[in-house]
Amino acid sequence: MTATTVRPPPTKLNNTKPDDLNPAVQHWIDQCIQLCKPDQVYWCNGSAPERQEMFTQGVKDGVFIQLNQQKLPGCYLHRSNQNDVARSEHLTFICTPSEDVVGPTNNWMNDKAAYTKLRPLFDGCMRGRTMYVCSFVMGPIGSPLAKVGIELTDSLYVAVSMSIMTRMGDVAWKQLGDSDEFTRCLHSVGDCNPERRYICHFPIDNTIWSFGSGYGGNALLGKKCLALRIASYLGHQQEWMAEHMLLMGATAPDGEKTYVAAAFPSACGKTNFAMLIPPQKYREAGWKITTVGDDIVWMWVDEKSGRLRAINPEAGYFGVVPGTNYHTNPNAMVTMAKNSIYTNVALLPDGDVWWEGKTEQPPKECIDWTGQKWTPDCGRKAAHPNSRFTAPVINNPALDPAANDPAGVPVSAIIFGGRRSRAIPLVYQAFNWVHGVYLGAALGSETTAAATGQTGVVRRDPMAMLPFIGYNIRDYLVHWFRMRKKMKDCPRIFHVNWFRKDDQGRFMWPGFGENMRVLKWIIDRCHGRAYAIETPLGWMPRVQDIDLEGLNITHEDFLAMQTIDNAEFKAEILSQEELFLKLAGDLPKEMVFQRELLISRL
Ligand code: OXD
Ligand code: MN
């Protein structure tokens, strides 16, 4: 099993240490070199030839397997250590002097104690290895919110992935200039032992130390660690927001463009929704969906217009592959067909890849994600349920023209959604911002393979941010309420559930491209031209307000999807206690009030 790279870097590479290195960077890197004691230091420039050289080296080292270059040009397979296939939430810490800063939903470690605990692990951990210096920018260059990070890592897989997922290399040195405002990201795979695995965030020091894992969410430190945990902490201080959301543009037949952000928990279809291809009749009528981002947005209020604007801080997608195919997400299939990394999928005899749900019929045989021979009757999955593709956003045929715009895009709607088999209707709209924040805060979803632990159990996942809020959830919720005060015109807020099942356990709504029908109602609501009725949960479309033509769904079926079963919903409200009790006396008063109102309406 290959988890780490311990060999020297490719000799052909030009090691591009900047001549006039920022002294703060030099000082910090010197300290890390002294601690980790790498055999050599390689400075990445983020260029395409460099990435190619790294792949070539990775193939020699056994980190990558080259895939069929006719079918998948520039694509490689990586198999992770089998104990390292998802985010390790229980090993993720926010480290501050006092526990109150991190609140009841985070694991806390005293910052000094954390450095003391981790320093011996990092001490000498890169002996015989190369330290890759990855300077990167999160956000379009020149954006008011763009942030510089520098990740020092001993993993070639991580360095290559960072070159896909971020704007890496010289652009970052330029953006940083003489400033010492950069996130200090230190990473080592160590010996990839879960007993010695820690993902520690030091928001006050703008620092992340991650040890013992090579998995994306634990190791590509620009993503969850910087762009969500550290960024949410900074956003709270500087009055902007870092959220676990996709961001998409919808162009109507008359050219009107509406941008929508949506927060769904990990592995609940953000990538699919962000890359949605409308049903044929919508396409023929002129509807088009474009992707700005599929996982993270940073949002701020534009002073002039008073509107919420958003950027995607990432430059790549790290998407879940099982279930993805040319029917469920054609744009994703095209996006990952070149210059991409596949992690923990199955390898076919001809060098192509496979995963559950890629084709209706499984292959006769393949090599599974653990490197063993696999046949359909062997009783194991061929691909890991959290197997992933890592692909540059520029591969996306539906990339929004403004995806790289430093000024971002205006957000008209925010959608919250979870994976819920029961009780939760297909779609409804919050009465107002405060009610919408309550809906987001009370969001529940069935757990998935994106994090280690049991899957399929409902847990509260406020704003789909439970594992990513880098500070106290009480302050986070208050921050959401306060942001409204800065806006002249705020986005409308909605709640969706694509996953409701009937009594036979069948999905009631077809999902995927057909979600366009729900999206259209949402867009029309934002522009004040769609009808809705008031219900205890919020504004709901009547059956005639959602286009069901061409679907095998009767009016009764639709009403069943929208049903509010009072008893089930009361149980839902009770299960919100799981979160609210943790917050106890700290629960913002708006939340208590909204909950009381809901109970009385029901
Ligand atoms: C992800 C996640 O990888 O949320 O995006 O786990
Ligand atoms: Mn995510």
Coordinates of N, CA and C in Angstrom, one line a residue, residues 26-238:
Q26 N 10.7 33.2 4.8 CA 12.0 32.5 5.0 C 12.2 32.1 6.5
H27 N 11.8 32.9 7.4 CA 12.0 32.6 8.8 C 11.2 31.4 9.2
W28 N 9.9 31.4 8.8 CA 9.0 30.3 9.1 C 9.5 29.0 8.5
I29 N 9.9 29.1 7.2 CA 10.3 27.8 6.5 C 11.6 27.3 7.2
D30 N 12.5 28.2 7.5 CA 13.7 27.8 8.2 C 13.4 27.0 9.5
Q31 N 12.5 27.6 10.2 CA 12.1 26.9 11.5 C 11.5 25.5 11.2
C32 N 10.7 25.4 10.2 CA 10.0 24.1 9.9 C 11.1 23.1 9.4
I33 N 12.1 23.6 8.6 CA 13.1 22.7 8.1 C 13.9 22.2 9.3
Q34 N 14.2 23.1 10.2 CA 15.0 22.7 11.4 C 14.2 21.6 12.2
L35 N 12.9 21.7 12.2 CA 12.1 20.8 13.0 C 12.0 19.5 12.2
C36 N 11.6 19.5 10.9 CA 11.2 18.3 10.2 C 12.4 17.6 9.6
K37 N 13.5 18.4 9.4 CA 14.8 17.8 8.9 C 14.7 17.0 7.6
P38 N 14.1 17.6 6.6 CA 14.0 16.9 5.3 C 15.4 16.8 4.6
D39 N 15.5 15.8 3.8 CA 16.8 15.6 3.1 C 16.9 16.7 2.1
Q40 N 15.8 17.1 1.5 CA 15.9 18.3 0.5 C 14.6 19.0 0.5
V41 N 14.7 20.3 0.0 CA 13.5 21.1 -0.1 C 13.3 21.4 -1.5
Y42 N 12.0 21.2 -2.0 CA 11.7 21.5 -3.4 C 10.7 22.6 -3.4
W43 N 11.0 23.7 -4.2 CA 10.1 24.8 -4.3 C 9.2 24.7 -5.5
C44 N 7.9 24.5 -5.3 CA 7.0 24.2 -6.5 C 6.7 25.6 -7.2
N45 N 6.6 25.5 -8.5 CA 6.1 26.7 -9.2 C 4.7 26.6 -9.7
G46 N 4.1 25.5 -9.6 CA 2.7 25.3 -10.0 C 2.5 25.2 -11.4
S47 N 3.5 25.1 -12.3 CA 3.3 25.0 -13.7 C 2.9 23.7 -14.2
A48 N 2.3 23.6 -15.4 CA 1.9 22.4 -16.0 C 3.1 21.4 -16.2
P49 N 4.2 21.9 -16.8 CA 5.3 20.9 -16.9 C 5.8 20.3 -15.6
E50 N 5.8 21.2 -14.5 CA 6.2 20.7 -13.2 C 5.2 19.6 -12.7
R51 N 3.9 19.8 -13.0 CA 2.9 18.8 -12.5 C 3.2 17.5 -13.2
Q52 N 3.5 17.6 -14.5 CA 3.7 16.4 -15.3 C 5.0 15.6 -14.8
E53 N 6.0 16.4 -14.5 CA 7.2 15.7 -13.9 C 6.9 15.1 -12.6
M54 N 6.1 15.7 -11.8 CA 5.7 15.1 -10.5 C 4.9 13.8 -10.7
F55 N 4.0 13.8 -11.7 CA 3.3 12.6 -11.9 C 4.3 11.5 -12.3
T56 N 5.2 11.8 -13.2 CA 6.2 10.8 -13.7 C 7.0 10.3 -12.5
Q57 N 7.4 11.2 -11.7 CA 8.2 10.8 -10.5 C 7.3 9.9 -9.6
G58 N 6.0 10.3 -9.5 CA 5.1 9.6 -8.6 C 4.9 8.2 -9.1
V59 N 4.9 8.0 -10.4 CA 4.7 6.6 -11.0 C 5.9 5.8 -10.6
K60 N 7.1 6.4 -10.7 CA 8.3 5.6 -10.3 C 8.3 5.3 -8.9
D61 N 7.8 6.2 -8.0 CA 7.7 5.9 -6.6 C 6.6 5.0 -6.1
G62 N 5.7 4.7 -7.1 CA 4.5 3.9 -6.7 C 3.4 4.7 -6.0
V63 N 3.5 6.0 -6.1 CA 2.4 6.9 -5.6 C 1.3 7.0 -6.6
F64 N 1.6 6.9 -7.9 CA 0.6 7.0 -8.9 C 0.7 5.8 -9.9
I65 N -0.4 5.5 -10.4 CA -0.5 4.5 -11.5 C -0.9 5.3 -12.8
Q66 N -0.2 5.2 -13.8 CA -0.6 5.9 -15.0 C -1.8 5.2 -15.6
L67 N -2.9 5.9 -16.0 CA -4.1 5.3 -16.6 C -3.9 5.3 -18.1
N68 N -4.9 4.7 -18.7 CA -4.9 4.6 -20.2 C -4.9 6.0 -20.8
Q69 N -3.8 6.4 -21.4 CA -3.7 7.8 -21.8 C -4.5 8.1 -23.1
Q70 N -4.9 7.1 -23.8 CA -5.9 7.4 -24.9 C -7.2 7.8 -24.4
K71 N -7.7 7.0 -23.4 CA -9.0 7.2 -22.8 C -9.0 8.4 -21.8
L72 N -8.0 8.5 -21.0 CA -7.9 9.4 -19.9 C -6.6 10.2 -20.0
P73 N -6.4 11.1 -20.9 CA -5.1 11.7 -21.1 C -4.7 12.5 -19.8
G74 N -3.5 12.4 -19.4 CA -3.0 13.1 -18.2 C -3.6 12.7 -16.9
C75 N -4.2 11.5 -16.9 CA -4.9 11.0 -15.6 C -4.1 9.9 -14.9
Y76 N -4.2 9.9 -13.6 CA -3.4 9.0 -12.8 C -4.3 8.5 -11.7
L77 N -4.0 7.3 -11.2 CA -4.7 6.6 -10.1 C -3.8 6.7 -8.9
H78 N -4.4 7.0 -7.7 CA -3.7 6.9 -6.5 C -4.4 6.0 -5.5
R79 N -3.7 5.1 -4.9 CA -4.4 4.3 -3.8 C -3.8 4.8 -2.5
S80 N -4.8 5.1 -1.6 CA -4.3 5.6 -0.3 C -4.1 4.5 0.6
N81 N -3.5 4.8 1.8 CA -3.4 3.8 2.8 C -4.9 3.4 3.2
Q82 N -5.2 2.2 3.5 CA -6.6 1.8 3.8 C -7.1 2.4 5.0
N83 N -6.2 2.9 5.9 CA -6.8 3.5 7.1 C -7.0 5.0 7.0
D84 N -6.9 5.5 5.7 CA -6.8 6.9 5.5 C -7.6 7.3 4.3
V85 N -8.9 7.2 4.4 CA -9.8 7.3 3.3 C -10.9 8.4 3.4
A86 N -10.9 9.1 4.5 CA -11.9 10.1 4.8 C -11.4 11.1 5.8
R87 N -12.2 12.2 6.0 CA -11.8 13.2 7.0 C -11.9 12.5 8.4
S88 N -11.0 12.9 9.3 CA -11.0 12.3 10.6 C -11.5 13.4 11.6
E89 N -12.8 13.5 11.7 CA -13.3 14.6 12.5 C -12.9 14.5 14.0
H90 N -12.8 13.2 14.5 CA -12.5 13.1 15.9 C -11.0 13.4 16.2
L91 N -10.2 13.5 15.1 CA -8.8 13.9 15.3 C -8.5 15.3 14.8
T92 N -9.6 16.0 14.6 CA -9.4 17.4 14.2 C -9.7 18.4 15.3
F93 N -8.7 19.3 15.5 CA -8.8 20.1 16.7 C -8.7 21.6 16.3
I94 N -9.4 22.4 17.1 CA -9.1 23.9 17.0 C -8.4 24.2 18.3
C95 N -7.2 24.8 18.2 CA -6.3 25.0 19.3 C -6.2 26.5 19.6
T96 N -6.7 26.8 20.8 CA -6.7 28.2 21.3 C -6.4 28.2 22.8
P97 N -6.1 29.4 23.3 CA -5.8 29.5 24.8 C -7.0 29.0 25.6
S98 N -8.2 29.4 25.2 CA -9.3 29.0 26.1 C -10.4 28.3 25.3
E99 N -11.1 27.3 25.9 CA -12.0 26.5 25.2 C -13.3 27.2 24.7
D100 N -13.6 28.3 25.4 CA -14.8 29.1 25.0 C -14.7 29.5 23.5
V101 N -13.5 29.8 23.1 CA -13.4 30.3 21.7 C -13.9 29.3 20.7
V102 N -13.7 28.0 21.0 CA -14.0 27.0 20.0 C -15.5 26.4 20.2
G103 N -16.0 26.6 21.4 CA -17.4 26.2 21.6 C -17.6 24.7 21.7
P104 N -18.9 24.3 21.8 CA -19.2 22.9 22.1 C -19.2 21.9 21.0
T105 N -19.1 22.4 19.7 CA -19.1 21.5 18.6 C -17.8 21.1 18.0
N106 N -16.7 21.7 18.6 CA -15.3 21.4 18.1 C -14.6 20.7 19.1
N107 N -13.6 19.9 18.7 CA -12.6 19.3 19.6 C -11.6 20.5 19.9
W108 N -11.3 20.6 21.2 CA -10.4 21.7 21.6 C -9.1 21.2 22.1
M109 N -8.0 21.9 21.8 CA -6.8 21.6 22.5 C -6.2 23.0 22.9
N110 N -5.7 23.1 24.0 CA -4.9 24.3 24.4 C -3.8 24.5 23.3
D111 N -3.6 25.7 22.8 CA -2.7 25.9 21.7 C -1.3 25.5 22.1
K112 N -0.8 25.9 23.3 CA 0.5 25.6 23.7 C 0.7 24.1 23.8
A113 N -0.3 23.5 24.5 CA -0.3 22.0 24.7 C -0.3 21.3 23.3
A114 N -1.0 21.8 22.3 CA -1.0 21.2 21.0 C 0.4 21.3 20.4
Y115 N 1.0 22.4 20.4 CA 2.3 22.5 19.8 C 3.3 21.5 20.5
T116 N 3.1 21.5 21.9 CA 4.0 20.6 22.6 C 3.8 19.1 22.2
K117 N 2.5 18.8 22.0 CA 2.2 17.4 21.6 C 2.7 17.1 20.2
L118 N 2.5 18.0 19.3 CA 2.8 17.7 17.9 C 4.3 17.9 17.5
R119 N 5.0 18.8 18.3 CA 6.4 19.0 17.9 C 7.2 17.7 17.8
P120 N 7.1 16.8 18.8 CA 7.9 15.6 18.7 C 7.5 14.7 17.5
L121 N 6.3 14.8 17.1 CA 5.9 14.0 15.9 C 6.5 14.6 14.7
F122 N 6.6 15.9 14.6 CA 7.2 16.5 13.4 C 8.7 16.4 13.4
D123 N 9.3 16.3 14.6 CA 10.7 16.3 14.8 C 11.3 15.2 14.0
G124 N 12.0 15.6 12.9 CA 12.8 14.6 12.1 C 11.9 13.8 11.2
C125 N 10.6 14.2 11.1 CA 9.6 13.3 10.3 C 9.9 13.3 8.8
M126 N 10.7 14.3 8.3 CA 11.0 14.3 6.9 C 12.4 13.8 6.6
R127 N 13.1 13.2 7.5 CA 14.4 12.6 7.2 C 14.2 11.6 6.1
G128 N 15.1 11.7 5.1 CA 15.0 10.7 3.9 C 13.9 11.1 2.9
R129 N 13.2 12.3 3.2 CA 12.1 12.7 2.4 C 12.4 14.1 1.8
T130 N 11.5 14.5 0.9 CA 11.6 15.9 0.4 C 10.5 16.7 1.0
M131 N 10.8 17.9 1.3 CA 9.8 18.9 1.7 C 9.4 19.7 0.5
Y132 N 8.2 19.6 0.1 CA 7.7 20.4 -1.0 C 7.1 21.7 -0.5
V133 N 7.6 22.8 -1.1 CA 7.0 24.1 -0.6 C 6.0 24.5 -1.6
C134 N 4.7 24.6 -1.2 CA 3.6 24.9 -2.1 C 3.1 26.3 -1.6
S135 N 3.4 27.3 -2.4 CA 2.7 28.6 -2.1 C 1.5 28.7 -2.9
F136 N 0.4 29.2 -2.3 CA -0.9 29.1 -3.1 C -1.8 30.3 -2.7
V137 N -2.7 30.6 -3.6 CA -3.7 31.6 -3.3 C -5.1 30.9 -3.3
M138 N -5.9 31.2 -2.3 CA -7.3 30.8 -2.3 C -8.1 32.0 -2.8
G139 N -8.8 31.9 -3.9 CA -9.7 33.0 -4.4 C -9.0 33.5 -5.7
P140 N -9.9 34.1 -6.5 CA -9.4 34.7 -7.7 C -8.3 35.8 -7.4
I141 N -7.3 35.9 -8.2 CA -6.2 36.8 -7.9 C -6.8 38.2 -7.9
G142 N -6.4 39.0 -6.9 CA -6.9 40.4 -6.9 C -8.2 40.5 -6.2
S143 N -8.9 39.4 -5.7 CA -10.1 39.6 -5.0 C -9.9 40.1 -3.6
P144 N -10.8 41.0 -3.1 CA -10.6 41.5 -1.8 C -10.5 40.4 -0.7
L145 N -11.0 39.3 -1.0 CA -10.9 38.2 0.0 C -9.8 37.2 -0.2
A146 N -9.2 37.3 -1.4 CA -8.2 36.2 -1.7 C -7.1 36.1 -0.6
K147 N -6.7 34.9 -0.3 CA -5.8 34.7 0.9 C -4.6 33.8 0.4
V148 N -3.4 34.2 0.9 CA -2.3 33.4 0.6 C -2.0 32.3 1.7
G149 N -1.6 31.2 1.2 CA -1.2 30.1 2.2 C 0.1 29.5 1.7
I150 N 0.9 28.9 2.6 CA 2.0 28.2 2.1 C 2.0 26.8 2.8
E151 N 1.9 25.8 2.0 CA 1.9 24.4 2.6 C 3.3 23.8 2.4
L152 N 3.8 23.3 3.5 CA 5.1 22.5 3.5 C 4.6 21.1 3.7
T153 N 4.9 20.2 2.7 CA 4.4 18.8 2.8 C 5.5 17.8 2.4
D154 N 5.5 16.6 2.9 CA 6.4 15.6 2.5 C 5.6 14.6 1.6
S155 N 4.5 15.0 1.1 CA 3.7 14.1 0.2 C 3.6 14.6 -1.2
L156 N 4.1 13.8 -2.1 CA 4.1 14.2 -3.5 C 2.6 14.3 -4.0
Y157 N 1.8 13.4 -3.5 CA 0.4 13.3 -3.8 C -0.3 14.7 -3.4
V158 N 0.1 15.1 -2.2 CA -0.5 16.4 -1.7 C 0.0 17.5 -2.6
A159 N 1.3 17.6 -2.9 CA 1.8 18.7 -3.6 C 1.2 18.8 -5.0
V160 N 1.0 17.6 -5.7 CA 0.4 17.6 -7.0 C -1.1 18.1 -6.9
S161 N -1.8 17.5 -5.8 CA -3.2 17.8 -5.6 C -3.4 19.3 -5.4
M162 N -2.4 19.9 -4.6 CA -2.5 21.4 -4.3 C -2.4 22.2 -5.6
S163 N -1.6 21.6 -6.5 CA -1.4 22.4 -7.8 C -2.7 22.4 -8.6
I164 N -3.5 21.4 -8.4 CA -4.8 21.4 -9.1 C -5.9 22.2 -8.3
M165 N -5.9 22.0 -7.0 CA -6.9 22.6 -6.2 C -6.8 24.1 -5.9
T166 N -5.6 24.6 -6.0 CA -5.4 26.0 -5.7 C -4.6 26.7 -6.8
R167 N -4.5 28.0 -6.7 CA -3.7 28.8 -7.6 C -2.3 28.8 -7.0
M168 N -1.5 27.9 -7.5 CA -0.2 27.6 -6.8 C 1.0 28.2 -7.5
G169 N 2.0 28.6 -6.7 CA 3.3 29.0 -7.3 C 3.5 30.5 -7.3
D170 N 4.1 30.9 -8.4 CA 4.5 32.3 -8.4 C 3.5 33.3 -8.1
V171 N 2.2 33.1 -8.6 CA 1.1 34.0 -8.3 C 1.0 34.3 -6.8
A172 N 1.3 33.3 -6.0 CA 1.2 33.5 -4.6 C 2.3 34.4 -4.0
W173 N 3.5 34.1 -4.5 CA 4.6 35.0 -4.0 C 4.3 36.5 -4.4
K174 N 3.8 36.6 -5.6 CA 3.4 38.0 -6.1 C 2.3 38.6 -5.2
Q175 N 1.3 37.8 -4.9 CA 0.2 38.3 -4.1 C 0.6 38.7 -2.7
L176 N 1.6 37.9 -2.2 CA 2.0 38.1 -0.8 C 2.9 39.3 -0.7
G177 N 3.8 39.5 -1.6 CA 4.7 40.6 -1.5 C 5.5 40.6 -0.2
D178 N 5.5 41.7 0.5 CA 6.3 41.7 1.8 C 5.5 41.4 3.0
S179 N 4.2 41.1 2.8 CA 3.3 40.9 3.9 C 3.7 39.6 4.7
D180 N 3.3 39.6 6.0 CA 3.5 38.4 6.7 C 2.1 37.7 6.9
E181 N 1.1 38.2 6.2 CA -0.2 37.6 6.3 C -0.4 36.4 5.4
F182 N 0.0 35.3 5.8 CA -0.2 34.1 5.1 C -0.5 33.0 6.1
T183 N -1.2 32.0 5.6 CA -1.5 30.8 6.5 C -0.4 29.8 6.5
R184 N 0.1 29.5 7.6 CA 1.3 28.7 7.7 C 0.8 27.2 7.9
C185 N 1.0 26.5 6.8 CA 0.4 25.1 6.7 C 1.5 24.1 6.7
L186 N 1.7 23.3 7.8 CA 2.7 22.3 7.9 C 2.1 20.9 7.8
H187 N 2.5 20.1 6.9 CA 1.9 18.8 6.8 C 2.9 17.7 6.6
S188 N 2.7 16.6 7.3 CA 3.5 15.4 7.1 C 2.6 14.2 7.2
V189 N 2.8 13.2 6.3 CA 2.0 12.0 6.4 C 2.5 11.2 7.5
G190 N 3.7 11.5 8.0 CA 4.3 10.7 9.1 C 4.4 9.2 8.7
D191 N 3.9 8.4 9.6 CA 3.8 7.0 9.3 C 2.4 6.5 9.0
C192 N 1.5 7.5 8.8 CA 0.1 7.3 8.4 C -0.5 6.4 9.4
N193 N -0.3 6.6 10.7 CA -0.9 5.8 11.7 C -2.0 6.6 12.4
P194 N -3.2 6.1 12.4 CA -4.3 6.9 13.1 C -4.1 7.2 14.5
E195 N -3.2 6.4 15.2 CA -2.9 6.7 16.6 C -2.1 8.0 16.7
R196 N -1.4 8.3 15.6 CA -0.6 9.5 15.6 C -1.0 10.5 14.6
R197 N -2.3 10.7 14.5 CA -2.9 11.5 13.5 C -3.6 12.7 14.1
Y198 N -3.2 13.9 13.7 CA -3.8 15.1 14.3 C -3.9 16.2 13.2
I199 N -5.1 16.8 13.2 CA -5.3 17.9 12.3 C -5.6 19.1 13.1
C200 N -4.6 19.9 13.4 CA -4.7 21.0 14.4 C -4.7 22.4 13.7
H201 N -5.7 23.2 14.1 CA -5.8 24.6 13.6 C -5.5 25.5 14.7
F202 N -4.7 26.5 14.4 CA -4.3 27.6 15.4 C -4.8 28.9 14.8
P203 N -6.1 29.2 14.9 CA -6.6 30.4 14.2 C -5.9 31.7 14.6
I204 N -5.5 31.8 15.9 CA -4.9 33.0 16.4 C -3.5 33.2 15.7
D205 N -2.9 32.1 15.4 CA -1.6 32.2 14.8 C -1.7 32.0 13.2
N206 N -2.8 31.9 12.7 CA -3.0 31.7 11.3 C -2.2 30.5 10.8
T207 N -2.3 29.4 11.6 CA -1.4 28.2 11.4 C -2.2 26.9 11.4
I208 N -1.8 26.0 10.6 CA -2.4 24.6 10.6 C -1.2 23.6 10.6
W209 N -1.3 22.7 11.5 CA -0.4 21.5 11.6 C -1.2 20.3 11.4
S210 N -0.8 19.5 10.4 CA -1.6 18.3 10.1 C -0.6 17.1 10.0
F211 N -0.8 16.1 10.8 CA 0.2 15.0 10.9 C -0.5 13.7 10.7
G212 N 0.1 12.8 9.9 CA -0.4 11.4 10.0 C -1.5 11.0 9.0
S213 N -1.9 11.9 8.1 CA -2.9 11.6 7.1 C -2.5 12.2 5.7
G214 N -2.8 11.5 4.6 CA -2.6 12.0 3.3 C -4.0 12.3 2.7
Y215 N -5.1 12.1 3.4 CA -6.4 12.3 2.8 C -6.8 13.7 2.5
G216 N -7.4 14.0 1.4 CA -7.7 15.3 0.9 C -8.1 16.3 2.0
G217 N -9.2 16.0 2.7 CA -9.7 17.0 3.7 C -8.9 17.2 4.9
N218 N -7.9 16.2 5.1 CA -7.0 16.3 6.2 C -5.7 16.9 5.8
A219 N -5.4 16.8 4.5 CA -4.0 17.1 4.1 C -3.8 18.2 3.0
L220 N -4.8 18.4 2.2 CA -4.8 19.5 1.3 C -5.2 20.7 2.1
L221 N -4.3 21.4 2.7 CA -4.7 22.3 3.8 C -5.3 23.6 3.4
G222 N -5.3 23.8 2.0 CA -6.0 25.0 1.5 C -7.5 24.8 1.6
K223 N -8.0 23.6 1.7 CA -9.4 23.3 1.5 C -10.2 23.5 2.8
K224 N -10.4 22.4 3.5 CA -11.3 22.5 4.7 C -10.6 23.3 5.8
C225 N -9.3 23.1 5.9 CA -8.6 23.7 7.0 C -8.5 25.2 6.9
L226 N -8.0 25.6 5.7 CA -7.8 27.1 5.5 C -9.2 27.7 5.1
A227 N -9.7 27.2 3.9 CA -10.8 27.9 3.3 C -12.1 27.8 4.1
L228 N -12.2 26.9 5.1 CA -13.4 26.8 5.9 C -13.1 27.2 7.4
R229 N -12.2 26.4 8.0 CA -12.0 26.6 9.5 C -11.3 27.9 9.8
I230 N -10.1 28.1 9.2 CA -9.4 29.4 9.5 C -10.2 30.5 8.9
A231 N -10.7 30.3 7.6 CA -11.4 31.4 7.0 C -12.7 31.8 7.7
S232 N -13.4 30.8 8.3 CA -14.7 31.2 9.0 C -14.3 32.0 10.2
Y233 N -13.2 31.7 10.9 CA -12.7 32.5 12.0 C -12.4 33.9 11.6
L234 N -11.6 34.0 10.5 CA -11.3 35.4 10.0 C -12.5 36.1 9.6
G235 N -13.4 35.4 8.9 CA -14.7 36.0 8.4 C -15.5 36.6 9.6
H236 N -15.5 35.9 10.7 CA -16.2 36.4 11.9 C -15.6 37.7 12.4
Q237 N -14.3 37.8 12.3 CA -13.6 39.0 12.8 C -13.7 40.1 11.8
Q238 N -13.7 39.8 10.5 CA -13.6 40.8 9.5 C -14.9 41.0 8.7

